[in-house]
Amino acid sequence: MNDRMRIRVLLLRVLVLSLLATLGARLWVLQVLDNDHYRQVAETNRVREVVTPATRGMILDDRGQPLVRNRTSLVISVNRSTTDRQADHGKAVLTRLATVIGTPADELTRRIRFCTAQVKPPCWNGSPYQPVPVAKDVSPQQALAVIEHPDRFPGVSADLQAVREYPHGSLAAHELGYLAPVTQDQLDKQGDEKGYHLNSLIGVAGLESTYDDELRGTDGVERLEVDRFGRVAGTASTTAPVSGDHLVLNLDLGVQQATEQALQDTINQLGGGNRTASAVVLDVRTGGVVAMASLPSYDPSVFVGGVSEQDYRALSDPANGIPLLSRAYQGSGAAGSTFKVVSTAVAMQNLGAKGDQLFDCAPTLQIGDQVFHNFDGESAGPITLHRALVISCDVIFDQFAYDSWLADGGLRNGRGPYSPPKEYFARMSEAMGFGKATGLDLPGEAEGSVVDRAGARAIWEELKDSYCRRAKNGYPEERDPVKAERFRKYAAEACVDGYLYNAGAATQFAIGQGQYLSLSPLQLATAYAAIANGGTLWKPTLAKAAVAPDGRVVRTFQPRKAGTLPVSPEILAYIRGGLRGVTTEGGGTATGVFADWPSDIVPIAAKTGTAEVEGKGDTSWFASFAPADDPRFAVVVTIPDSGTGAEYAGPVAKRIYQAIYGVGQAAAMPGGKPPGSLPKINRDGTIAATSAADPFTPSPAVSTASTSRTVPPVGTIVAAPVSAPGPGPVTGPSAGGPLAVLPALSTTADAARTGPALATGATGPAVWHPPPGNAGRPAAVGVLSSAPSRAPPAGTARP
Amino acid sequence: MTQEAGPTALRSSPVPVRGRIGQLRDRASGRHSPLRRLDWTLQLCVIGLSVVGALLVWSATRQRLGEAGGDPQTFLKRHLLNLAIGLVLGAVATVVDYRVLRAYAPFVYLGSLVGLVAVLLFGSTINGAHSWIVLPAGFQLQPSEFAKVALVVGAAMILGEQHEDRHTGIRRSAPGHGDVLLVLGLTVVPIALIMLQPDFGTVMVLVFTTLGMLAVSGAPRRWVLGLILCGVLFGGAILQFHLLQPYQEARLTSFVSENKASSGTGYNVAQAMIAIANGGVTGRGLLHGQQTQGQFVPEQQTDFVFSVAGEELGYLGAGGIIVLLGVVLWRALSIGFASQDSFGALIATGVVCWFTFQSFVNIGMCLGIMPVTGLPLPFLSYGGSSMFANMIAVGLLQNVRLRSRSDPYAL
């Protein structure tokens, strides 16, 4: 052995010692310094959690009728921690199970394998200690076959599980939303805070999403001590699941049903296809959403147990009208003449127009090389703004907008030697809540757009490059050369001066047209509600209260104010008067629709709208509220690709009002207002109808006992002979009770109560006698009741 | 036989000068008998480690065996039996003069190749590697363990040969290029065969053992550095182009990945670390580790036996094992240092490199600082072939030691 080797052996010795020292140091870190941390880890290591999902709260309408509830489903599950320990890893058991539930064993094997980055569904994404559900809604026979032969099915169990059920199918699907399994990302970020577990279902759309915290409840957790193979050594702790709270809505089942039915009938009448239609009904005093519907809709039960890719594609397919999308709050477009209420407010509040001032409703208005026509080119001569609203004269409002545009500097847009533009129309639109989300308690609301001068410039800055490219290259993909040339010319103009504030578009703004304005039906409804209630812009709210399963009210959702209209009360009253004229005065655009409506009892204030849409039929709009003199409900209906507002949207709105007030049918809103109290949820979890708690409610026996019906001589407010409802605990007498109802002409203390009985002021035009069941009520208060119905005095009916 | 005096021995001989009669008596039974001149420190440490290993293996397996209805002491007994057989094999390796052994080195080497080929033909697959030949009566043979011994002996023969060939009195300072190439060739064949099993861990042991022996033998520096560079590049290429099986790559990379708690290889390591950390300073006591008795650490009687030591014996016990291993390696290096010839020194070097690499990787794996490679911990992990190979290696060390001194009574 030479010296060179000796040196290298010495080096080797140093190397060996340093390696061992490294191990010793690492061991010290692990055993002494990190000891505490790892003790905790060891604890969780030995403890397995078995989660019992909490029963999710129901979603109830304003009267306690379930819109979403839970049903039990017999579910067969395979516990892998048992089957994996079998000699053949559960193969024989799965084969036997396959014959019982009629699913191929291969499929079962796929369902119980663990998901990884490589293994895609079908696979199990949950905890290995959680039994994997392999079959849902199995028959009791199948479940018994498993339960009664634990020897043949070791590791297989059959349990009752709660799954979401939608008793009314697709009703209000966009509002209710649906559930989906929690994602790994949510679990990582919010798992502890929100109490998610690996296979938790959480709301991902609609109310299920917004109020997930209220509805979900707290899962029960049983902590089991186990060894590595999952063999249970004991129970460390157990917490029982706490059911989620029920969510009571402002939404009313009856109104919602009537709304959807009316929309569906109209779509059918138009020829179906991928047509859409939507409607919103708000409580103008609170912003409560009484009904909101968009068709086509979908049955949320397709999401129960996981939506298939095919179903999801169908629900997102434009050829089907994108059923997943709610046009009521997620779509926006030109609002047409319904927007004229805003223009009237601008004219009177900002531009100094007076109520009795006359303006020329000429047949046309020439602006530059553009000519603006009245609808059908009609001329009405000099008229007031009131009349302009009633007959929907375009030119007068166009003129205001054009003048306003001129005063703001015309085309000029940007810095210049002139005073900053006032932009009254854009400002008033924003004050009405357009161009931003209303604050509805649902995710994914459309904001629409209000484009002022600065906005136009910003958009142009963003798009000019593409305009200029198109100006150069044209539209080679467009087959029609004439169209392609027209597009190219437009692009060429936009490339050069697209930032200018277009006179045509600014003028059309006043009549709810043009590229500077777009709004959703819900936005329009909130604006009309604000005009109706004297100027308060509410955030539309679906939820009314969260009620614990034992009936305790956990939380009430108070009306939320979004702003106040910058319009004086006198002007708002003037506008309301004009809108009332639309349905009642000669020449009013909606008088035809409401010709047979009892306007003297429930006057309707409304505005029709017919928005022109490039390449499609007109969008029919109808925006309204009632009663006109003491507004309670705002109704907006939108039917794209149809015709005028009076033709399509108007009749739908009328049907909605008929349902609300019980004209020719049962009143969905007895008393013409939403229930004043929350539905009573019994201690045992069953739900009593709202009105059952009302001491002044005639007992079901009274209201249903009578079979005598009197056909009303005149008019259409009838004590409708609707089939008597069963006095079930859920529907209660009020929901279907045959009622005719008066508007709240005045209110008394009693009138604030809910129920089929409606109190009216003694001074009202109609005084009805109390039905026998209510004989004990104060004499001064007339009660319009269902049975026995009496014909109203002749004076109350519309001639 | 060399009769050279040992002017190069650093230590002064413990043998005092005596009269001839005394020397004869000593030779028979006294302090100069070969038995006495064995490195008993080394031997006792090895036996101590093996006995501790037997206890740990017992603790790791008795629960499972008991539940299965078998004899809870099966593994304890077998480990001790392996130790006994290993000691016999080691004694044989000690008694045969290593210089005679050198003559048979080619046969030892070829024999190990035969074993490696046989395992490919008749072997069984356990834990993803086709490394075992199953024998009757529940015994298994793992030829790759013996390949380690064969490679050490073979490489030492070639690298040490130069010094013996010419009795010119001038030692050649280093093996030449031809020798290095020959050693590389000698290493590549078993590596290729073991790769086919595949047993990546053993391949790495062979690579590092050869590298260590080349470095110590005084091979040209550019060879040593070049080989290290090649190794780095090769390792990079393997990971870059995914030449390994996915599970192998996962084992290698899981120790740097964050999520160790998930199943798979990272799970083993995470559980091992939990077990070790729970031992604290004094440990939970033998047979009382919760992780161990709950069998949370897979393979805890073989590759992860150190986790049992960590949990049940604590820092004192597990650290003690590291110290004992350190003593073994220290003594082995001393034996090499004192060796008369390069062959002996290189044998010791090879054994040290082998044990060091295997110990460091194994314990490092349990502590989460090295990748999972499936290498047993020398003397402690359960496994017959491994125990036998280790004991033969220890026997060779003793062999070198017996013949290393300037000792007139050398056998």
Short mmCIF file of C-alpha atoms in Angstrom, two decimals, chain A residues 75-476:
data_model
loop_
_atom_site.label_atom_id
_atom_site.label_comp_id
_atom_site.label_asym_id
_atom_site.label_seq_id
_atom_site.Cartn_x
_atom_site.Cartn_y
_atom_site.Cartn_z
CA VAL A 75 -77.53 3.49 -2.29
CA ILE A 76 -75.27 0.47 -2.50
CA SER A 77 -71.68 1.18 -1.55
CA VAL A 78 -68.49 -0.80 -1.59
CA ASN A 79 -66.01 -0.31 1.23
CA ARG A 80 -62.60 -0.73 -0.28
CA SER A 81 -60.81 -0.99 3.02
CA THR A 82 -62.67 -4.29 3.40
CA THR A 83 -62.63 -5.61 -0.14
CA ASP A 84 -58.96 -4.83 -0.69
CA ARG A 85 -58.09 -7.21 2.12
CA GLN A 86 -59.89 -10.08 0.52
CA ALA A 87 -57.63 -12.58 -1.19
CA ASP A 88 -58.82 -11.59 -4.66
CA HIS A 89 -59.22 -7.89 -3.78
CA GLY A 90 -62.97 -8.14 -3.85
CA LYS A 91 -63.26 -9.54 -7.33
CA ALA A 92 -65.66 -12.29 -6.40
CA VAL A 93 -67.79 -9.92 -4.34
CA LEU A 94 -68.01 -7.43 -7.18
CA THR A 95 -68.96 -10.17 -9.60
CA ARG A 96 -71.79 -11.27 -7.31
CA LEU A 97 -72.83 -7.66 -6.79
CA ALA A 98 -72.88 -7.08 -10.52
CA THR A 99 -75.57 -9.70 -10.99
CA VAL A 100 -77.67 -8.20 -8.20
CA ILE A 101 -77.66 -4.62 -9.41
CA GLY A 102 -77.33 -5.34 -13.11
CA THR A 103 -74.16 -3.38 -13.71
CA PRO A 104 -71.19 -5.13 -15.35
CA ALA A 105 -68.43 -6.05 -12.91
CA ASP A 106 -65.90 -4.15 -15.05
CA GLU A 107 -67.92 -1.00 -14.62
CA LEU A 108 -68.08 -1.54 -10.85
CA THR A 109 -64.33 -2.05 -10.76
CA ARG A 110 -63.84 1.20 -12.59
CA ARG A 111 -66.16 3.06 -10.25
CA ILE A 112 -64.33 2.00 -7.12
CA ARG A 113 -60.80 2.60 -8.36
CA PHE A 114 -59.16 5.72 -6.99
CA CYS A 115 -58.94 8.76 -9.18
CA THR A 116 -55.46 10.03 -9.90
CA ALA A 117 -53.96 12.35 -12.45
CA GLN A 118 -53.96 9.43 -14.87
CA VAL A 119 -57.16 7.70 -13.83
CA LYS A 120 -60.14 9.71 -15.00
CA PRO A 121 -63.78 9.12 -14.10
CA PRO A 122 -65.47 6.81 -13.61
CA CYS A 123 -63.37 6.55 -10.49
CA TRP A 124 -63.64 7.38 -6.78
CA ASN A 125 -62.44 10.79 -5.72
CA GLY A 126 -63.15 10.43 -2.05
CA SER A 127 -61.40 9.04 0.97
CA PRO A 128 -60.31 5.42 0.80
CA TYR A 129 -62.12 4.93 4.10
CA GLN A 130 -65.38 6.23 2.77
CA PRO A 131 -67.56 3.56 1.16
CA VAL A 132 -67.79 4.15 -2.56
CA PRO A 133 -71.36 4.44 -3.84
CA VAL A 134 -71.76 2.22 -6.88
CA ALA A 135 -75.50 2.17 -7.43
CA LYS A 136 -78.15 4.73 -6.57
CA ASP A 137 -81.91 4.35 -6.37
CA VAL A 138 -81.76 0.60 -6.16
CA SER A 139 -84.90 -1.30 -5.30
CA PRO A 140 -85.53 -2.50 -1.76
CA GLN A 141 -85.21 -6.06 -3.04
CA GLN A 142 -81.73 -5.38 -4.34
CA ALA A 143 -80.76 -3.67 -1.10
CA LEU A 144 -82.08 -6.58 0.94
CA ALA A 145 -80.19 -9.05 -1.22
CA VAL A 146 -77.04 -7.31 -0.09
CA ILE A 147 -77.94 -6.64 3.53
CA GLU A 148 -79.19 -10.11 4.28
CA HIS A 149 -76.11 -11.89 2.97
CA PRO A 150 -73.13 -10.22 4.58
CA ASP A 151 -71.24 -13.45 4.04
CA ARG A 152 -71.66 -13.20 0.30
CA PHE A 153 -71.14 -9.45 0.18
CA PRO A 154 -68.42 -8.58 2.66
CA GLY A 155 -67.62 -4.88 2.39
CA VAL A 156 -70.82 -4.06 0.54
CA SER A 157 -73.49 -2.00 2.24
CA ALA A 158 -76.87 -0.55 1.38
CA ASP A 159 -77.88 2.72 3.01
CA LEU A 160 -80.46 5.40 2.73
CA GLN A 161 -78.96 8.63 1.51
CA ALA A 162 -80.55 11.99 0.98
CA VAL A 163 -80.41 13.34 -2.53
CA ARG A 164 -81.82 16.57 -3.95
CA GLU A 165 -85.28 16.39 -5.36
CA TYR A 166 -87.09 18.99 -7.43
CA PRO A 167 -90.82 18.49 -7.01
CA HIS A 168 -91.59 20.98 -9.75
CA GLY A 169 -89.04 19.77 -12.27
CA SER A 170 -87.48 22.60 -14.19
CA LEU A 171 -89.38 25.30 -12.31
CA ALA A 172 -87.09 28.19 -11.36
CA ALA A 173 -84.08 26.05 -12.20
CA HIS A 174 -81.88 29.05 -12.93
CA GLU A 175 -82.64 30.48 -9.53
CA LEU A 176 -82.37 27.27 -7.53
CA GLY A 177 -79.11 26.09 -9.06
CA TYR A 178 -77.54 22.74 -8.42
CA LEU A 179 -74.82 20.89 -6.52
CA ALA A 180 -71.53 19.39 -7.58
CA PRO A 181 -68.82 17.50 -5.71
CA VAL A 182 -66.31 19.76 -4.02
CA THR A 183 -63.14 20.22 -6.04
CA GLN A 184 -59.70 19.49 -4.69
CA ASP A 185 -58.89 23.18 -4.99
CA GLN A 186 -61.86 24.22 -2.85
CA LEU A 187 -61.02 21.51 -0.39
CA ASP A 188 -57.45 22.73 -0.06
CA LYS A 189 -58.34 26.39 0.24
CA GLN A 190 -61.59 26.35 2.19
CA GLY A 191 -61.93 22.81 3.45
CA ASP A 192 -61.29 23.59 7.11
CA GLU A 193 -63.05 26.91 7.19
CA LYS A 194 -66.22 25.66 5.50
CA GLY A 195 -66.20 22.13 6.81
CA TYR A 196 -65.97 20.47 3.42
CA HIS A 197 -65.07 16.84 3.24
CA LEU A 198 -63.65 14.85 0.42
CA ASN A 199 -66.96 13.88 -1.08
CA SER A 200 -69.04 16.85 0.02
CA LEU A 201 -71.55 18.21 -2.41
CA ILE A 202 -71.59 21.97 -2.58
CA GLY A 203 -73.77 24.43 -4.40
CA VAL A 204 -72.13 25.65 -7.56
CA ALA A 205 -74.96 27.58 -9.19
CA GLY A 206 -77.97 29.62 -8.20
CA LEU A 207 -79.24 29.82 -4.64
CA GLU A 208 -77.56 26.53 -3.81
CA SER A 209 -74.30 28.37 -4.38
CA THR A 210 -75.10 31.76 -2.83
CA TYR A 211 -76.58 30.28 0.33
CA ASP A 212 -74.45 27.17 0.48
CA ASP A 213 -73.28 28.04 4.00
CA GLU A 214 -76.85 28.19 5.28
CA LEU A 215 -78.12 25.16 3.41
CA ARG A 216 -75.22 22.76 3.81
CA GLY A 217 -75.30 22.18 7.54
CA THR A 218 -72.44 20.49 9.34
CA ASP A 219 -71.42 17.00 8.44
CA GLY A 220 -71.21 14.43 11.19
CA VAL A 221 -67.78 13.01 11.76
CA GLU A 222 -66.93 9.78 13.43
CA ARG A 223 -63.25 9.50 14.23
CA LEU A 224 -62.09 5.92 14.24
CA GLU A 225 -58.77 4.66 15.48
CA VAL A 226 -57.35 2.27 12.96
CA ASP A 227 -54.15 0.48 12.08
CA ARG A 228 -52.52 0.71 8.73
CA PHE A 229 -54.91 -1.72 7.16
CA GLY A 230 -57.91 0.28 8.24
CA ARG A 231 -58.93 -2.22 10.88
CA VAL A 232 -60.88 -0.30 13.42
CA ALA A 233 -59.51 -0.39 16.92
CA GLY A 234 -61.99 2.00 18.52
CA THR A 235 -63.90 5.23 18.20
CA ALA A 236 -62.06 8.36 19.21
CA SER A 237 -64.97 10.75 18.97
CA THR A 238 -68.30 11.20 17.28
CA THR A 239 -70.12 14.32 16.26
CA ALA A 240 -73.63 14.01 14.90
CA PRO A 241 -74.50 15.76 11.67
CA VAL A 242 -76.40 19.02 11.98
CA SER A 243 -78.95 19.55 9.24
CA GLY A 244 -78.70 22.66 7.15
CA ASP A 245 -81.18 25.49 7.47
CA HIS A 246 -84.14 25.79 5.18
CA LEU A 247 -84.09 28.77 2.90
CA VAL A 248 -87.37 30.64 2.59
CA LEU A 249 -87.63 32.71 -0.55
CA ASN A 250 -89.52 35.75 -1.65
CA LEU A 251 -90.25 33.69 -4.72
CA ASP A 252 -93.82 32.50 -4.90
CA LEU A 253 -94.55 29.12 -6.40
CA GLY A 254 -97.92 30.13 -7.82
CA VAL A 255 -96.63 33.26 -9.54
CA GLN A 256 -93.58 31.41 -10.79
CA GLN A 257 -95.69 28.63 -12.24
CA ALA A 258 -98.03 31.08 -13.96
CA THR A 259 -95.09 33.03 -15.31
CA GLU A 260 -93.33 30.02 -16.74
CA GLN A 261 -96.56 28.66 -18.19
CA ALA A 262 -97.36 31.96 -19.89
CA LEU A 263 -93.85 32.18 -21.32
CA GLN A 264 -93.96 28.59 -22.51
CA ASP A 265 -97.31 29.07 -24.20
CA THR A 266 -95.95 32.12 -26.00
CA ILE A 267 -92.86 30.27 -27.16
CA ASN A 268 -95.04 27.45 -28.42
CA GLN A 269 -97.26 29.95 -30.17
CA LEU A 270 -94.21 31.46 -31.88
CA GLY A 271 -93.10 28.06 -33.10
CA GLY A 272 -90.74 26.84 -30.40
CA GLY A 273 -87.27 25.95 -31.65
CA ASN A 274 -84.43 27.63 -29.84
CA ARG A 275 -86.59 30.61 -28.92
CA THR A 276 -86.15 32.14 -25.53
CA ALA A 277 -88.31 34.21 -23.25
CA SER A 278 -87.93 35.59 -19.77
CA ALA A 279 -89.81 37.44 -17.11
CA VAL A 280 -89.16 39.04 -13.74
CA VAL A 281 -91.65 39.82 -10.99
CA LEU A 282 -90.41 42.01 -8.14
CA ASP A 283 -91.92 43.25 -4.94
CA VAL A 284 -91.35 46.96 -5.50
CA ARG A 285 -91.33 47.70 -1.78
CA THR A 286 -88.54 45.35 -0.87
CA GLY A 287 -86.85 44.26 -4.07
CA GLY A 288 -87.98 40.74 -3.28
CA VAL A 289 -87.98 38.52 -6.35
CA VAL A 290 -91.50 37.11 -6.51
CA ALA A 291 -90.86 35.25 -9.74
CA MET A 292 -88.08 35.08 -12.23
CA ALA A 293 -88.13 32.79 -15.19
CA SER A 294 -86.22 32.14 -18.33
CA LEU A 295 -87.08 29.59 -20.94
CA PRO A 296 -85.82 27.20 -22.10
CA SER A 297 -84.98 25.82 -18.70
CA TYR A 298 -83.75 22.49 -17.46
CA ASP A 299 -84.47 19.99 -14.75
CA PRO A 300 -81.75 20.37 -12.10
CA SER A 301 -82.12 16.71 -11.25
CA VAL A 302 -79.80 15.93 -14.17
CA PHE A 303 -77.07 17.21 -11.86
CA VAL A 304 -77.94 14.79 -9.09
CA GLY A 305 -75.21 12.22 -8.86
CA GLY A 306 -73.13 14.06 -11.42
CA VAL A 307 -74.20 15.41 -14.78
CA SER A 308 -73.17 13.43 -17.83
CA GLU A 309 -71.04 15.17 -20.39
CA GLN A 310 -73.72 14.63 -22.99
CA ASP A 311 -76.39 16.27 -20.85
CA TYR A 312 -74.14 19.17 -20.05
CA ARG A 313 -73.38 19.75 -23.70
CA ALA A 314 -77.06 19.72 -24.52
CA LEU A 315 -77.72 22.28 -21.79
CA SER A 316 -75.04 24.59 -23.17
CA ASP A 317 -75.97 24.16 -26.83
CA PRO A 318 -77.17 27.32 -28.62
CA ALA A 319 -79.27 25.08 -30.86
CA ASN A 320 -81.33 24.32 -27.76
CA GLY A 321 -81.31 27.95 -26.64
CA ILE A 322 -78.60 27.35 -24.00
CA PRO A 323 -80.98 26.16 -21.27
CA LEU A 324 -78.32 26.71 -18.58
CA LEU A 325 -78.39 30.47 -19.17
CA SER A 326 -81.04 32.59 -17.55
CA ARG A 327 -82.06 35.38 -19.90
CA ALA A 328 -83.76 37.10 -17.02
CA TYR A 329 -80.55 38.04 -15.21
CA GLN A 330 -77.69 36.67 -17.28
CA GLY A 331 -78.65 38.10 -20.65
CA SER A 332 -78.95 41.66 -21.84
CA GLY A 333 -80.03 43.54 -24.91
CA ALA A 334 -81.73 46.65 -26.26
CA ALA A 335 -84.76 47.53 -24.16
CA GLY A 336 -86.68 49.51 -26.75
CA SER A 337 -89.35 51.96 -25.69
CA THR A 338 -89.54 50.63 -22.14
CA PHE A 339 -86.46 52.80 -21.67
CA LYS A 340 -88.49 55.96 -22.29
CA VAL A 341 -89.23 56.26 -18.59
CA VAL A 342 -85.53 57.05 -18.16
CA SER A 343 -85.65 59.53 -21.02
CA THR A 344 -88.69 61.20 -19.51
CA ALA A 345 -86.87 61.51 -16.22
CA VAL A 346 -83.89 63.09 -17.99
CA ALA A 347 -86.10 65.48 -19.93
CA MET A 348 -87.91 66.68 -16.83
CA GLN A 349 -85.21 66.44 -14.20
CA ASN A 350 -82.18 67.54 -16.22
CA LEU A 351 -83.45 69.27 -19.33
CA GLY A 352 -86.21 71.34 -17.75
CA ALA A 353 -89.19 69.92 -19.59
CA LYS A 354 -92.51 70.55 -17.85
CA GLY A 355 -95.36 68.17 -17.47
CA ASP A 356 -97.80 70.30 -19.36
CA GLN A 357 -95.34 71.42 -22.00
CA LEU A 358 -96.11 70.36 -25.55
CA PHE A 359 -93.59 68.75 -27.85
CA ASP A 360 -94.00 67.97 -31.50
CA CYS A 361 -94.37 64.32 -32.18
CA ALA A 362 -93.40 64.62 -35.83
CA PRO A 363 -93.33 61.57 -38.07
CA THR A 364 -89.59 61.80 -38.63
CA LEU A 365 -86.50 63.41 -37.23
CA GLN A 366 -83.56 64.08 -39.52
CA ILE A 367 -80.12 63.99 -37.98
CA GLY A 368 -77.34 64.40 -40.49
CA ASP A 369 -77.99 61.87 -43.18
CA GLN A 370 -80.01 59.65 -40.83
CA VAL A 371 -83.76 59.82 -40.61
CA PHE A 372 -85.48 58.62 -37.45
CA HIS A 373 -89.07 57.55 -37.78
CA ASN A 374 -91.78 57.16 -35.31
CA PHE A 375 -93.05 53.66 -35.09
CA ASP A 376 -94.93 53.13 -38.34
CA GLY A 377 -94.19 56.74 -39.19
CA GLU A 378 -97.14 58.04 -37.25
CA SER A 379 -97.51 61.65 -36.33
CA ALA A 380 -99.38 62.85 -33.29
CA GLY A 381 -98.68 66.53 -33.44
CA PRO A 382 -97.84 68.56 -30.33
CA ILE A 383 -98.31 66.44 -27.20
CA THR A 384 -97.20 66.33 -23.58
CA LEU A 385 -94.58 63.92 -22.29
CA HIS A 386 -97.39 62.06 -20.56
CA ARG A 387 -99.01 61.45 -23.92
CA ALA A 388 -95.64 60.68 -25.48
CA LEU A 389 -95.30 57.83 -23.03
CA VAL A 390 -98.87 56.67 -23.59
CA ILE A 391 -98.60 56.45 -27.35
CA SER A 392 -94.85 55.83 -27.28
CA CYS A 393 -93.75 58.63 -29.53
CA ASP A 394 -90.09 58.12 -30.46
CA VAL A 395 -89.26 61.42 -32.07
CA ILE A 396 -89.80 63.57 -29.00
CA PHE A 397 -87.34 61.51 -26.97
CA ASP A 398 -84.93 61.27 -29.90
CA GLN A 399 -84.96 65.05 -30.02
CA PHE A 400 -84.07 65.35 -26.32
CA ALA A 401 -81.18 62.97 -26.74
CA TYR A 402 -79.97 64.67 -29.89
CA ASP A 403 -80.10 68.10 -28.24
CA SER A 404 -78.29 66.71 -25.28
CA TRP A 405 -75.66 65.21 -27.57
CA LEU A 406 -75.20 68.55 -29.33
CA ALA A 407 -74.89 70.39 -26.01
CA ASP A 408 -72.21 67.94 -24.94
CA GLY A 409 -70.13 68.78 -27.98
CA GLY A 410 -71.61 66.59 -30.64
CA LEU A 411 -69.17 64.20 -32.20
CA ARG A 412 -66.28 65.60 -30.23
CA ASN A 413 -64.92 63.10 -27.79
CA GLY A 414 -61.89 63.67 -25.70
CA ARG A 415 -60.03 66.64 -24.38
CA GLY A 416 -60.88 69.87 -26.08
CA PRO A 417 -61.63 73.53 -25.58
CA TYR A 418 -65.15 72.93 -24.35
CA SER A 419 -66.76 72.19 -21.03
CA PRO A 420 -66.93 68.58 -19.89
CA PRO A 421 -69.95 66.76 -21.28
CA LYS A 422 -72.96 66.43 -18.99
CA GLU A 423 -74.08 63.13 -20.48
CA TYR A 424 -77.44 63.25 -18.78
CA PHE A 425 -78.75 60.13 -20.46
CA ALA A 426 -75.78 57.96 -19.52
CA ARG A 427 -75.77 59.34 -15.96
CA MET A 428 -79.49 58.76 -15.48
CA SER A 429 -79.17 55.24 -16.89
CA GLU A 430 -76.49 54.48 -14.37
CA ALA A 431 -78.58 55.96 -11.58
CA MET A 432 -81.35 53.59 -12.64
CA GLY A 433 -78.93 50.71 -12.10
CA PHE A 434 -78.01 49.98 -15.70
CA GLY A 435 -74.51 49.05 -16.74
CA LYS A 436 -73.73 47.30 -13.48
CA ALA A 437 -74.93 44.29 -11.57
CA THR A 438 -78.11 44.85 -9.60
CA GLY A 439 -76.80 42.95 -6.60
CA LEU A 440 -79.15 40.01 -7.03
CA ASP A 441 -78.30 37.18 -4.65
CA LEU A 442 -77.30 34.83 -7.45
CA PRO A 443 -73.91 34.39 -9.09
CA GLY A 444 -73.22 35.26 -12.69
CA GLU A 445 -75.37 38.33 -13.21
CA ALA A 446 -75.12 40.21 -16.51
CA GLU A 447 -74.10 43.86 -16.14
CA GLY A 448 -75.32 45.11 -19.48
CA SER A 449 -73.71 48.29 -20.71
CA VAL A 450 -74.12 52.04 -20.69
CA VAL A 451 -71.54 53.58 -22.98
CA ASP A 452 -70.77 57.25 -22.49
CA ARG A 453 -68.19 59.28 -24.35
CA ALA A 454 -65.25 58.05 -22.32
CA GLY A 455 -66.53 54.50 -22.65
CA ALA A 456 -66.86 54.82 -26.41
CA ARG A 457 -63.31 56.02 -26.62
CA ALA A 458 -62.03 53.20 -24.41
CA ILE A 459 -63.80 50.60 -26.51
CA TRP A 460 -62.40 52.11 -29.67
CA GLU A 461 -58.87 52.12 -28.25
CA GLU A 462 -59.26 48.45 -27.65
CA LEU A 463 -60.75 47.55 -31.00
CA LYS A 464 -59.24 50.00 -33.46
CA ASP A 465 -56.40 47.71 -34.46
CA SER A 466 -58.78 45.00 -35.45
CA TYR A 467 -61.03 47.52 -37.25
CA CYS A 468 -58.09 48.83 -39.21
CA ARG A 469 -56.97 45.32 -40.10
CA ARG A 470 -60.45 44.51 -41.31
CA ALA A 471 -60.55 47.77 -43.27
CA LYS A 472 -57.47 46.57 -45.09
CA ASN A 473 -58.18 42.86 -45.41
CA GLY A 474 -61.95 42.90 -45.62
CA TYR A 475 -64.14 39.98 -44.57
CA PRO A 476 -63.04 37.13 -46.84
#
